[in-house]
Coordinates of C-alpha atoms in Angstrom, one line a residue:
X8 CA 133.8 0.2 -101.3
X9 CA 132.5 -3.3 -100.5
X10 CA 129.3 -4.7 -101.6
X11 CA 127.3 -7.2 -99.1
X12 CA 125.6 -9.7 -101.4
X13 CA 122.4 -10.9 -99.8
X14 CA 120.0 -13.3 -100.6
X15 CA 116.1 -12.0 -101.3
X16 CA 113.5 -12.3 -98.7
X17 CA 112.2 -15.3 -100.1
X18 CA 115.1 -17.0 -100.7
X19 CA 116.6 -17.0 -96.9
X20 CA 116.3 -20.2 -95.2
X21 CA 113.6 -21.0 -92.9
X22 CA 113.8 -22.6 -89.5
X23 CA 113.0 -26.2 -89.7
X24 CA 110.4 -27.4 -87.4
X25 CA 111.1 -29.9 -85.2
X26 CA 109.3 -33.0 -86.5
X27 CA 106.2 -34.6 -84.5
X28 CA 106.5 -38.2 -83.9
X29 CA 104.1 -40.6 -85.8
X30 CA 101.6 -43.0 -84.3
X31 CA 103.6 -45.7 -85.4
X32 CA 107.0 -44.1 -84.1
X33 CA 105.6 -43.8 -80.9
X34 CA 104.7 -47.3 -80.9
X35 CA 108.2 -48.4 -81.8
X36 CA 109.5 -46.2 -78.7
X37 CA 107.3 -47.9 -76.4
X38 CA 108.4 -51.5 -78.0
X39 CA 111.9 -50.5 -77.3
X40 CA 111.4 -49.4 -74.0
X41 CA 109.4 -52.6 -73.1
X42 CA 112.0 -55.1 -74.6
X43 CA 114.8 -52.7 -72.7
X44 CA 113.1 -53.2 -69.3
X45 CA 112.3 -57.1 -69.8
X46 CA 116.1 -57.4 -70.1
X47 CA 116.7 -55.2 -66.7
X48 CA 114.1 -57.5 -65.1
X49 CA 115.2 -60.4 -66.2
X50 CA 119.4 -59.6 -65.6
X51 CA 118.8 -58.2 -61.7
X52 CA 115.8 -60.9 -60.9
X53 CA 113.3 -57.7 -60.2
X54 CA 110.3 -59.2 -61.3
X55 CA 108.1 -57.0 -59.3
X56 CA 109.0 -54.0 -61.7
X57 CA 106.1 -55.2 -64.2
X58 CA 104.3 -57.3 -61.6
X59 CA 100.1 -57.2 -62.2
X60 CA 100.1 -55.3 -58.5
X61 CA 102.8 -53.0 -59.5
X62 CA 100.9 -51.4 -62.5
X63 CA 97.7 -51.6 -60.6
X64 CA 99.2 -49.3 -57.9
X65 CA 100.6 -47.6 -60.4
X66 CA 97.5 -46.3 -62.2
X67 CA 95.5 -45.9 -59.2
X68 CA 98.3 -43.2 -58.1
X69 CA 98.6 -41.6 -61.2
X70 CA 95.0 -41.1 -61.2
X71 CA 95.0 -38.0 -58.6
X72 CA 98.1 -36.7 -60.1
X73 CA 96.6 -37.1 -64.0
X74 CA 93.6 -35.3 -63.1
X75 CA 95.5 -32.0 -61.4
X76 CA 97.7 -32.2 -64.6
X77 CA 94.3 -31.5 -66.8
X78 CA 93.0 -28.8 -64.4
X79 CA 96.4 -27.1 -64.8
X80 CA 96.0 -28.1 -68.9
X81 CA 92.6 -26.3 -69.0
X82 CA 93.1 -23.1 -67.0
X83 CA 97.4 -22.4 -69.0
X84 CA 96.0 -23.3 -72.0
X85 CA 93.8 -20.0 -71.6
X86 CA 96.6 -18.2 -70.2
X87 CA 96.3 -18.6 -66.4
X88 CA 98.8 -20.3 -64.3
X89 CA 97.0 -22.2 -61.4
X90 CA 99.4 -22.7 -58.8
X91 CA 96.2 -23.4 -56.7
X92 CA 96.0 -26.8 -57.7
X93 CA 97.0 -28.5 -54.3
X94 CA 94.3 -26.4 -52.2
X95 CA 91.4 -27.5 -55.3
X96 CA 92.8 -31.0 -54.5
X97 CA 92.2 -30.1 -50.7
X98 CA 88.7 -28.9 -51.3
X99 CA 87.7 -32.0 -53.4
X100 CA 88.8 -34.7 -50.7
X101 CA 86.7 -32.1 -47.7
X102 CA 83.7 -31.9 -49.9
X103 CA 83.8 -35.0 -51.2
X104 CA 83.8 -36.9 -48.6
X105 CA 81.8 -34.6 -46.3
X106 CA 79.0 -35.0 -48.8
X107 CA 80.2 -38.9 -49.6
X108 CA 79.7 -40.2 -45.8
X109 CA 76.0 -38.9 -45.7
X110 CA 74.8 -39.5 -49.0
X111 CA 76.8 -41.9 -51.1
X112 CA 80.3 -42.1 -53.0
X113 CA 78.6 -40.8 -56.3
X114 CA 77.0 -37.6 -54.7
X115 CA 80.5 -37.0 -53.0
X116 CA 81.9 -36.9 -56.6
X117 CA 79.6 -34.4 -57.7
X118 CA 79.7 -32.4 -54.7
X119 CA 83.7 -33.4 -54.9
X120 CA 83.8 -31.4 -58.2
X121 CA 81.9 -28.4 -56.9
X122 CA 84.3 -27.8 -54.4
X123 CA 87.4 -27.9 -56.7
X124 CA 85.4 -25.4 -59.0
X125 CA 84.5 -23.1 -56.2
X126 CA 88.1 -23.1 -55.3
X127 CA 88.9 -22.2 -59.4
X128 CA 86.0 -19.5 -58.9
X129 CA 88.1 -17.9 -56.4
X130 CA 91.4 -18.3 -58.5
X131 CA 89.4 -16.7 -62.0
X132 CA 88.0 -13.5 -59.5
X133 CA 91.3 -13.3 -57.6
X134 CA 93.5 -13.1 -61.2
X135 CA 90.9 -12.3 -64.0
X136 CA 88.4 -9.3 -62.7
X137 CA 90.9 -7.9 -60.4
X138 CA 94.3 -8.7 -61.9
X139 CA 96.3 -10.5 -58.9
X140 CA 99.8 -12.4 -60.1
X141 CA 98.7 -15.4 -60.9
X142 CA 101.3 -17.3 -58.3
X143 CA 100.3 -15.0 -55.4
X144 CA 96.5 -15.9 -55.9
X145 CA 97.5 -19.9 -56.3
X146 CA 99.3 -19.8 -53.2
X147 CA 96.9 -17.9 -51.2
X148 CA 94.4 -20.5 -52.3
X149 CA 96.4 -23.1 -51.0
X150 CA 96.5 -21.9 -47.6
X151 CA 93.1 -20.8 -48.0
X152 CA 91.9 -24.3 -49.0
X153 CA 94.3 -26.2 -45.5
X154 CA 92.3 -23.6 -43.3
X155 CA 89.3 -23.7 -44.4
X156 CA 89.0 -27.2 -44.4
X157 CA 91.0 -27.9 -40.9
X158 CA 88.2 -25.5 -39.2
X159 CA 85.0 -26.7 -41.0
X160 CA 86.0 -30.4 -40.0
X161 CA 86.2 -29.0 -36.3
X162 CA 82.2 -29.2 -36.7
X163 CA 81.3 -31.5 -38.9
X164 CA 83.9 -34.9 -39.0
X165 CA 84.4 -34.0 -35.1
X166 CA 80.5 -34.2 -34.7
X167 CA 80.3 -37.5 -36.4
X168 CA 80.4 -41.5 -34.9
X169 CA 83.9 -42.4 -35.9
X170 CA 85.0 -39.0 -37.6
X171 CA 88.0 -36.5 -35.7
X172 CA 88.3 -33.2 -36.1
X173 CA 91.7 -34.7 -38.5
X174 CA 89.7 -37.3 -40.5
X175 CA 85.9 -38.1 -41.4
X176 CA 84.3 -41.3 -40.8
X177 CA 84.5 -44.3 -43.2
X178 CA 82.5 -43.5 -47.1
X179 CA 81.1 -46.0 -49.0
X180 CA 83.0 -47.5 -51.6
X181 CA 82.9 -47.0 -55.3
X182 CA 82.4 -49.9 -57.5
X183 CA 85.4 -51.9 -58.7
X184 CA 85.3 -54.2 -61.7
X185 CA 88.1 -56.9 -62.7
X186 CA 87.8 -58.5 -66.5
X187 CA 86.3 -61.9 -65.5
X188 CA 89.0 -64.6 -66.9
X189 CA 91.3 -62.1 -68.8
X190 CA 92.8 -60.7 -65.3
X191 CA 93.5 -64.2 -64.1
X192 CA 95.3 -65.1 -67.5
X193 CA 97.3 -62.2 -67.0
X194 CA 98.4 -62.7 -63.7
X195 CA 99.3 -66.7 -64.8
X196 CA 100.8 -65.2 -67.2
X197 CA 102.8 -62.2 -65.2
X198 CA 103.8 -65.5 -62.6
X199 CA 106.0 -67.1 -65.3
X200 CA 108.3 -64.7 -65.7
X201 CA 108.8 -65.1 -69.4
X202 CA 110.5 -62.7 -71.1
X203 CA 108.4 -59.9 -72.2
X204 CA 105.7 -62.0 -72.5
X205 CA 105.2 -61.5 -68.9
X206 CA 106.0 -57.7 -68.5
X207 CA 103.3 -57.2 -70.8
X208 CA 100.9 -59.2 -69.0
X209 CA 101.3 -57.4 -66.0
X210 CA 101.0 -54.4 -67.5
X211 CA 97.5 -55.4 -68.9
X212 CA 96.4 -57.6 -65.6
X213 CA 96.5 -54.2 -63.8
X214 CA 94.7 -52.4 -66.0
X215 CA 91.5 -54.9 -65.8
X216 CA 92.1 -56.0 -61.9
X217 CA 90.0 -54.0 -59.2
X218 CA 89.6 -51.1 -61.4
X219 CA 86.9 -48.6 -59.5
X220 CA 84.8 -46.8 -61.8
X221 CA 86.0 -43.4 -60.9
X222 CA 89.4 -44.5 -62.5
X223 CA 87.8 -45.1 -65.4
X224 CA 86.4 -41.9 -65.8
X225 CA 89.2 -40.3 -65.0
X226 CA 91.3 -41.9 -68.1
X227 CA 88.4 -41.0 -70.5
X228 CA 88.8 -37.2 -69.2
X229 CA 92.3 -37.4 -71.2
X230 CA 91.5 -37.8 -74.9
X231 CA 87.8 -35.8 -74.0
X232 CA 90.3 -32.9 -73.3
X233 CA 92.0 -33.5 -76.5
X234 CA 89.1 -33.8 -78.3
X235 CA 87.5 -30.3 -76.9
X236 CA 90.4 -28.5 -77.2
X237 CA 91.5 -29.4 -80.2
X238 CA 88.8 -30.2 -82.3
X239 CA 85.8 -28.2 -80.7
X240 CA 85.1 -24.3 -81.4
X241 CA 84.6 -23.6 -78.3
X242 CA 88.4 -25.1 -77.4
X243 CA 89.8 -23.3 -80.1
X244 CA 88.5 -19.9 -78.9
X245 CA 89.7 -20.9 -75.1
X246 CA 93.1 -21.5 -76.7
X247 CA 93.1 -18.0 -78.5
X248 CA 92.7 -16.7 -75.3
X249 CA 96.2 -18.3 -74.0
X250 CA 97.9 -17.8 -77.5
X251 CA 97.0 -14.0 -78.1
X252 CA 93.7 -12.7 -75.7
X253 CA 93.5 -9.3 -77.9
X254 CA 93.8 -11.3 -80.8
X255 CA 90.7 -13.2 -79.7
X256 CA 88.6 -10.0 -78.4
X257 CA 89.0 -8.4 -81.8
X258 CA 87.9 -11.5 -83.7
X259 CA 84.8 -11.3 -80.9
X260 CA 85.9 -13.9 -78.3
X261 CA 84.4 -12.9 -74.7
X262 CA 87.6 -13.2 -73.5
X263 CA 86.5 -13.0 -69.4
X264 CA 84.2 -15.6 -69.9
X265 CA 86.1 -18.1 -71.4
X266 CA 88.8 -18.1 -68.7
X267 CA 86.6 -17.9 -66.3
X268 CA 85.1 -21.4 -67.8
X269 CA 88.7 -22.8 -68.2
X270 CA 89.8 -22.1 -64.3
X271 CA 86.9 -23.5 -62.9
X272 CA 86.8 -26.2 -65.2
X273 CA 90.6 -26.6 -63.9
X274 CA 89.0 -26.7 -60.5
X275 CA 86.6 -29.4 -61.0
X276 CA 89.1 -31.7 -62.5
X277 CA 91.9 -30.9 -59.0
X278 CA 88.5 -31.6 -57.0
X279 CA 87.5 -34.6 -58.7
X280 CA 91.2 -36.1 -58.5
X281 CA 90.7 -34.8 -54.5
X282 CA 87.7 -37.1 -54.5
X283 CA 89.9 -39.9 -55.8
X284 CA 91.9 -39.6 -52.9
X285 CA 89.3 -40.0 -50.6
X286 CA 86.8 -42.1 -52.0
X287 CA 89.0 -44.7 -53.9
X288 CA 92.9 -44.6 -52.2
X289 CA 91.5 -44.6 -48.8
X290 CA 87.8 -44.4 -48.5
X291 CA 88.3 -41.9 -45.9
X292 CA 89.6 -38.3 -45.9
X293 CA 92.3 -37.2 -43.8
X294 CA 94.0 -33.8 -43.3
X295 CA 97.0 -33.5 -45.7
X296 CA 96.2 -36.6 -47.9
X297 CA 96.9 -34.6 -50.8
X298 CA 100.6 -35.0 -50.2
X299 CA 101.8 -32.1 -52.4
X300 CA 100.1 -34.1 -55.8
X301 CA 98.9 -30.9 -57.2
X302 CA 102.7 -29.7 -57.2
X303 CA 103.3 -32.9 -58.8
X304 CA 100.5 -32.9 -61.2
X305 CA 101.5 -29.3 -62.5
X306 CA 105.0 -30.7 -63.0
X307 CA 103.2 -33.4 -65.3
X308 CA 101.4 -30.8 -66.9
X309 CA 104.8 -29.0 -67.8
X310 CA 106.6 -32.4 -69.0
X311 CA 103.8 -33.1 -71.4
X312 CA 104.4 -30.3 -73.2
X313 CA 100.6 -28.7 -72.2
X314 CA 99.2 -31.6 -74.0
X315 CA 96.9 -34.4 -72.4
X316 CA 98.6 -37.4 -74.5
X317 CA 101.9 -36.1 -72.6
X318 CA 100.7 -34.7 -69.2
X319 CA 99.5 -38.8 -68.8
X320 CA 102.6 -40.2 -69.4
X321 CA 103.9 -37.8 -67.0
X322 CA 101.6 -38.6 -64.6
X323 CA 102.2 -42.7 -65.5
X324 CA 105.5 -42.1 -64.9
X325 CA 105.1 -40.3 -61.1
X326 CA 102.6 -42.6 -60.2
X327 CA 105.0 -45.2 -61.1
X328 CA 107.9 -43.8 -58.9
X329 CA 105.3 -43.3 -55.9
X330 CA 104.1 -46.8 -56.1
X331 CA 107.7 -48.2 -55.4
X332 CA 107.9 -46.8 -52.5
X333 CA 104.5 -48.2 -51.3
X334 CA 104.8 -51.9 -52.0
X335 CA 108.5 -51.8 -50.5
X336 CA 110.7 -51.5 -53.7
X337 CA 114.2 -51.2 -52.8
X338 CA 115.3 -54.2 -54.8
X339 CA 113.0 -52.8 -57.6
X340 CA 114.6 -48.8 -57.5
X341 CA 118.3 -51.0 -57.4
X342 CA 117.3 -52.8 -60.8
X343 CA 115.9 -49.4 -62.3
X344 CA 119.4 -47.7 -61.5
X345 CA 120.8 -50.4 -64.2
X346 CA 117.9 -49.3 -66.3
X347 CA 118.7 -45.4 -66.7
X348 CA 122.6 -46.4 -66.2
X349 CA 121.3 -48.1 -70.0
X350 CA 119.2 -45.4 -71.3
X351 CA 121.6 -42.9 -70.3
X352 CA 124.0 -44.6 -72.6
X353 CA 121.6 -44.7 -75.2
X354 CA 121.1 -41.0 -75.0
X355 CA 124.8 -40.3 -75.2
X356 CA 125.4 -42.5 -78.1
X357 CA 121.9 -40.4 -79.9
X358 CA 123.5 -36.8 -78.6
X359 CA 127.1 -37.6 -80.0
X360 CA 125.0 -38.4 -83.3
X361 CA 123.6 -35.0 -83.1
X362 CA 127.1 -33.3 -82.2
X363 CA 125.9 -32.1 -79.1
X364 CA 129.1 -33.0 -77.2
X365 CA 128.4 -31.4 -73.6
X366 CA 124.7 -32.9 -73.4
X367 CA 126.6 -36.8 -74.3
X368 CA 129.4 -35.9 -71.9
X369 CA 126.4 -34.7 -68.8
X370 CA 124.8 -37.8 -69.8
X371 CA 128.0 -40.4 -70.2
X372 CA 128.8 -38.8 -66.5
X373 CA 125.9 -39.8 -64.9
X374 CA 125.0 -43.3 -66.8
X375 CA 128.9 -44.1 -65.6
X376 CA 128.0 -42.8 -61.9
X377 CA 124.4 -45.0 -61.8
X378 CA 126.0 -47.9 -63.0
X379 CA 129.1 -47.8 -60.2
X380 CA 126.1 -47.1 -57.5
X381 CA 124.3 -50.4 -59.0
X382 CA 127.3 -52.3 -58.7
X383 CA 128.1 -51.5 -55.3
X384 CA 124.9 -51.8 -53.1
X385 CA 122.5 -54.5 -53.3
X386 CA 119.3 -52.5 -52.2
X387 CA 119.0 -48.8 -52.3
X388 CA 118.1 -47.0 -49.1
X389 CA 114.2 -46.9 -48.1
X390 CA 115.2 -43.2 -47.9
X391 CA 116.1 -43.0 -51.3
X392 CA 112.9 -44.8 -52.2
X393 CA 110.7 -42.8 -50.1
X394 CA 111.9 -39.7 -52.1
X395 CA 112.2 -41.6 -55.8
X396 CA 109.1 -39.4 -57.0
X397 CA 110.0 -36.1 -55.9
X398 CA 113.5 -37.1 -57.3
X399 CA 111.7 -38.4 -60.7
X400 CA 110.1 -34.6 -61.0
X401 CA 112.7 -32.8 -60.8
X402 CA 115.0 -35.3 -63.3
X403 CA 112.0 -35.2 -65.6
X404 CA 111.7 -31.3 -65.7
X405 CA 115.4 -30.7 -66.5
X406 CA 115.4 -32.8 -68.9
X407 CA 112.2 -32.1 -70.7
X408 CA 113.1 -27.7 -70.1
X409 CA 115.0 -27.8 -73.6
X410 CA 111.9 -28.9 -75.6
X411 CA 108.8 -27.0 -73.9
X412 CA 106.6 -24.2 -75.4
X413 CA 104.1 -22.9 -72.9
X414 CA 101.1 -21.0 -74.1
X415 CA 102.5 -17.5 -75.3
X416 CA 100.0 -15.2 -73.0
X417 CA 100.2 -17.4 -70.5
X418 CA 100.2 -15.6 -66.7
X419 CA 100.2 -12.3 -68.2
X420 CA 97.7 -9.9 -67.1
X421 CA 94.4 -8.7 -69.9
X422 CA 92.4 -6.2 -69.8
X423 CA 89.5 -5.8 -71.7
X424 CA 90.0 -3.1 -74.9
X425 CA 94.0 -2.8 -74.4
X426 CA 94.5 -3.8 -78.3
X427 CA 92.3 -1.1 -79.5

């Protein structure tokens, strides 16, 4: 008779947490990438990759997409999936700029918000009081939110001197500041092409060149969302109700209420990033301007890990792919191939380290195959740049899928008194 020798409870060994990056670690990364990228620039000649107007088209695209990334922050992270971003996005560019073109951009942002939130209303009903799937309700919102607008235009825009029935009539612009002499030493700066030096003076010249007001108070909504969620009461009971909702209704949390708050809140943000789009990107609203960014914003959302510090670099990074295409960057997308071609080396030296011998082969595979393609065309296809940010989402969300952790309660249905 054998004996199986075991260790005691409190001897077994525990799983090791995966260790959180410091401040200063995150710093180094960022050094590293900067130093990496002023060597591509320098090597294919691209200078426009970390030009002053590159990063300033940049930012002003991320903007819509960073602001449906925190709408779909605030309603997950209290356990509600909002598919329904796109139609709040819809609903802020209608109602902002209906409201905008009579009464001013700053009542259009207001009114902007309203009609995001009403749309989040309708999304908390739908999926809280009467239990719809959370993706069926998002989706019916968004075709709720294309209708609804297309036939309210029909008597408002149509009715108006230089509206259509497609597009409303010009809106007032929103103040835009540039930092008097610091912009202009940048750009000097930017012009000389120095290495690094110059890529981070373009970097800061677009940061402080035309920069509307609305832009700015969209990148203080990112660490005020960390700050509530994280540091607040009130955040940490709407997080309870994403984490564990019966949990939080035995401790006393009203759970109802506080996802109601987080969806509409969710709301407001897609409607104010919907007033971006109409107010500051084109100063005019058109019928299907939102161009799927709430899609793209969720997918942001999902890279960041359901944290605001990571949901913005997600949305940097899209807004970065989408400005290529804009300011005609087919010689810039041809010197980014040799950057991933580099950092997909880099990663297969780091996952060889790590023994993980099938992710360095994947990733030795496809540096080898980016680096024959950048050695065998001089510009990539306009098509190829047209579709760089849709490409750039789906790259980013298989490789981020290994180290995600959504909210646990997270599109699952609650009732009221089911834990007692």
């Amino acid at each position: 008779m054998s004996t199986v020798l075991t260790k005691p409870a409190a001897q077994q060994p525990k799983p090791t947490a995966r260790r959180r990056l410091t401040l200063a670690e995150w710093m180094l990364v960022v050094a590293g990438i900067l130093l990496l990228v002023s060597a591509v620039r320098l090597i294919t000649g691209a200078h426009g990759i970390t030009s002053v107007g590159q990063t300033s088209t940049a930012l002003r695209l991320a903007v819509p997409i960073g602001l449906a990334a925190l709408g779909g922050l605030w309603a997950e992270r209290a356990g509600v999936i909002n598919i329904g971003l796109e139609g709040m996005l819809i609903l802020g560019t209608w109602f902002g700029a209906w409201a905008g073109v009579q009464w001013g951009p700053w009542t259009g942002v207001v009114v902007g918000i309203l009609g995001g939130a009403l749309g989040g209303l309708l999304h908390a009903i739908a999926t809280v009081t009467f239990g719809v799937n959370h993706i069926v309700s998002g989706v019916a919102i968004n075709i709720l939110a294309v209708g609804a607008t297309r036939y309210l235009s029909s008597f408002t825009f149509e009715e108006m001197e230089g509206g259509t029935s497609k597009q409303s009539p010009p809106i007032e612009s929103i103040t835009q500041i540039t930092v008097p002499g610091l912009s202009d030493a940048m750009r000097d700066l930017n012009d000389k092409h120095w290495f690094l030096v110059s890529d981070v003076a373009g970097l800061v010249g677009g940061l402080v060149t035309n920069l509307s007001l609305l832009t700015i108070l969209a990148v203080v909504m990112v660490p005020l969302s960390r700050w509530v969620l994280w540091n607040t009461g009130f955040g940490l009971r709407l997080r309870s109700c994403g984490e564990n909702p019966l949990a939080a209704e035995t401790l006393g949390v009203n759970v109802y209420k506080y996802k109601y708050i987080a969806v509409m809140i969710s709301g407001g943000f897609a409607g104010l990033g919907g007033v971006f789009l109409a107010e500051v990107a084109s100063n005019i609203y058109q019928e299907g301007q939102t161009g799927g960014r709430g899609y793209i914003g969720l997918a942001a959302m999902i890279f960041g890990n359901w944290m605001p510090g990571g949901l913005a670099l997600g949305a940097g990074l899209f807004g970065y792919t989408d400005s290529l295409n804009l300011r005609g960057g087919g010689q810039n997308v041809h010197a980014l191939l040799l950057l991933l071609a580099i950092l997909l080396v880099l990663a297969t030296a780091w996952a060889t380290y790590r023994r993980k011998f099938l992710t360095a082969a994947v990733a030795a595979v496809s540096g080898l195959v980016l680096f024959v393609w950048y050695l065998s065309v001089d510009e990539v296809p306009s098509q190829f740049v047209t579709a760089a940010p849709y490409v750039a989402t789906l790259l980013v969300l298989a490789m981020s899928a290994q180290r995600l952790r959504a909210p646990k309660a997270v599109g699952k249905s609650y009732r009221k008194g089911e834990g007692a």
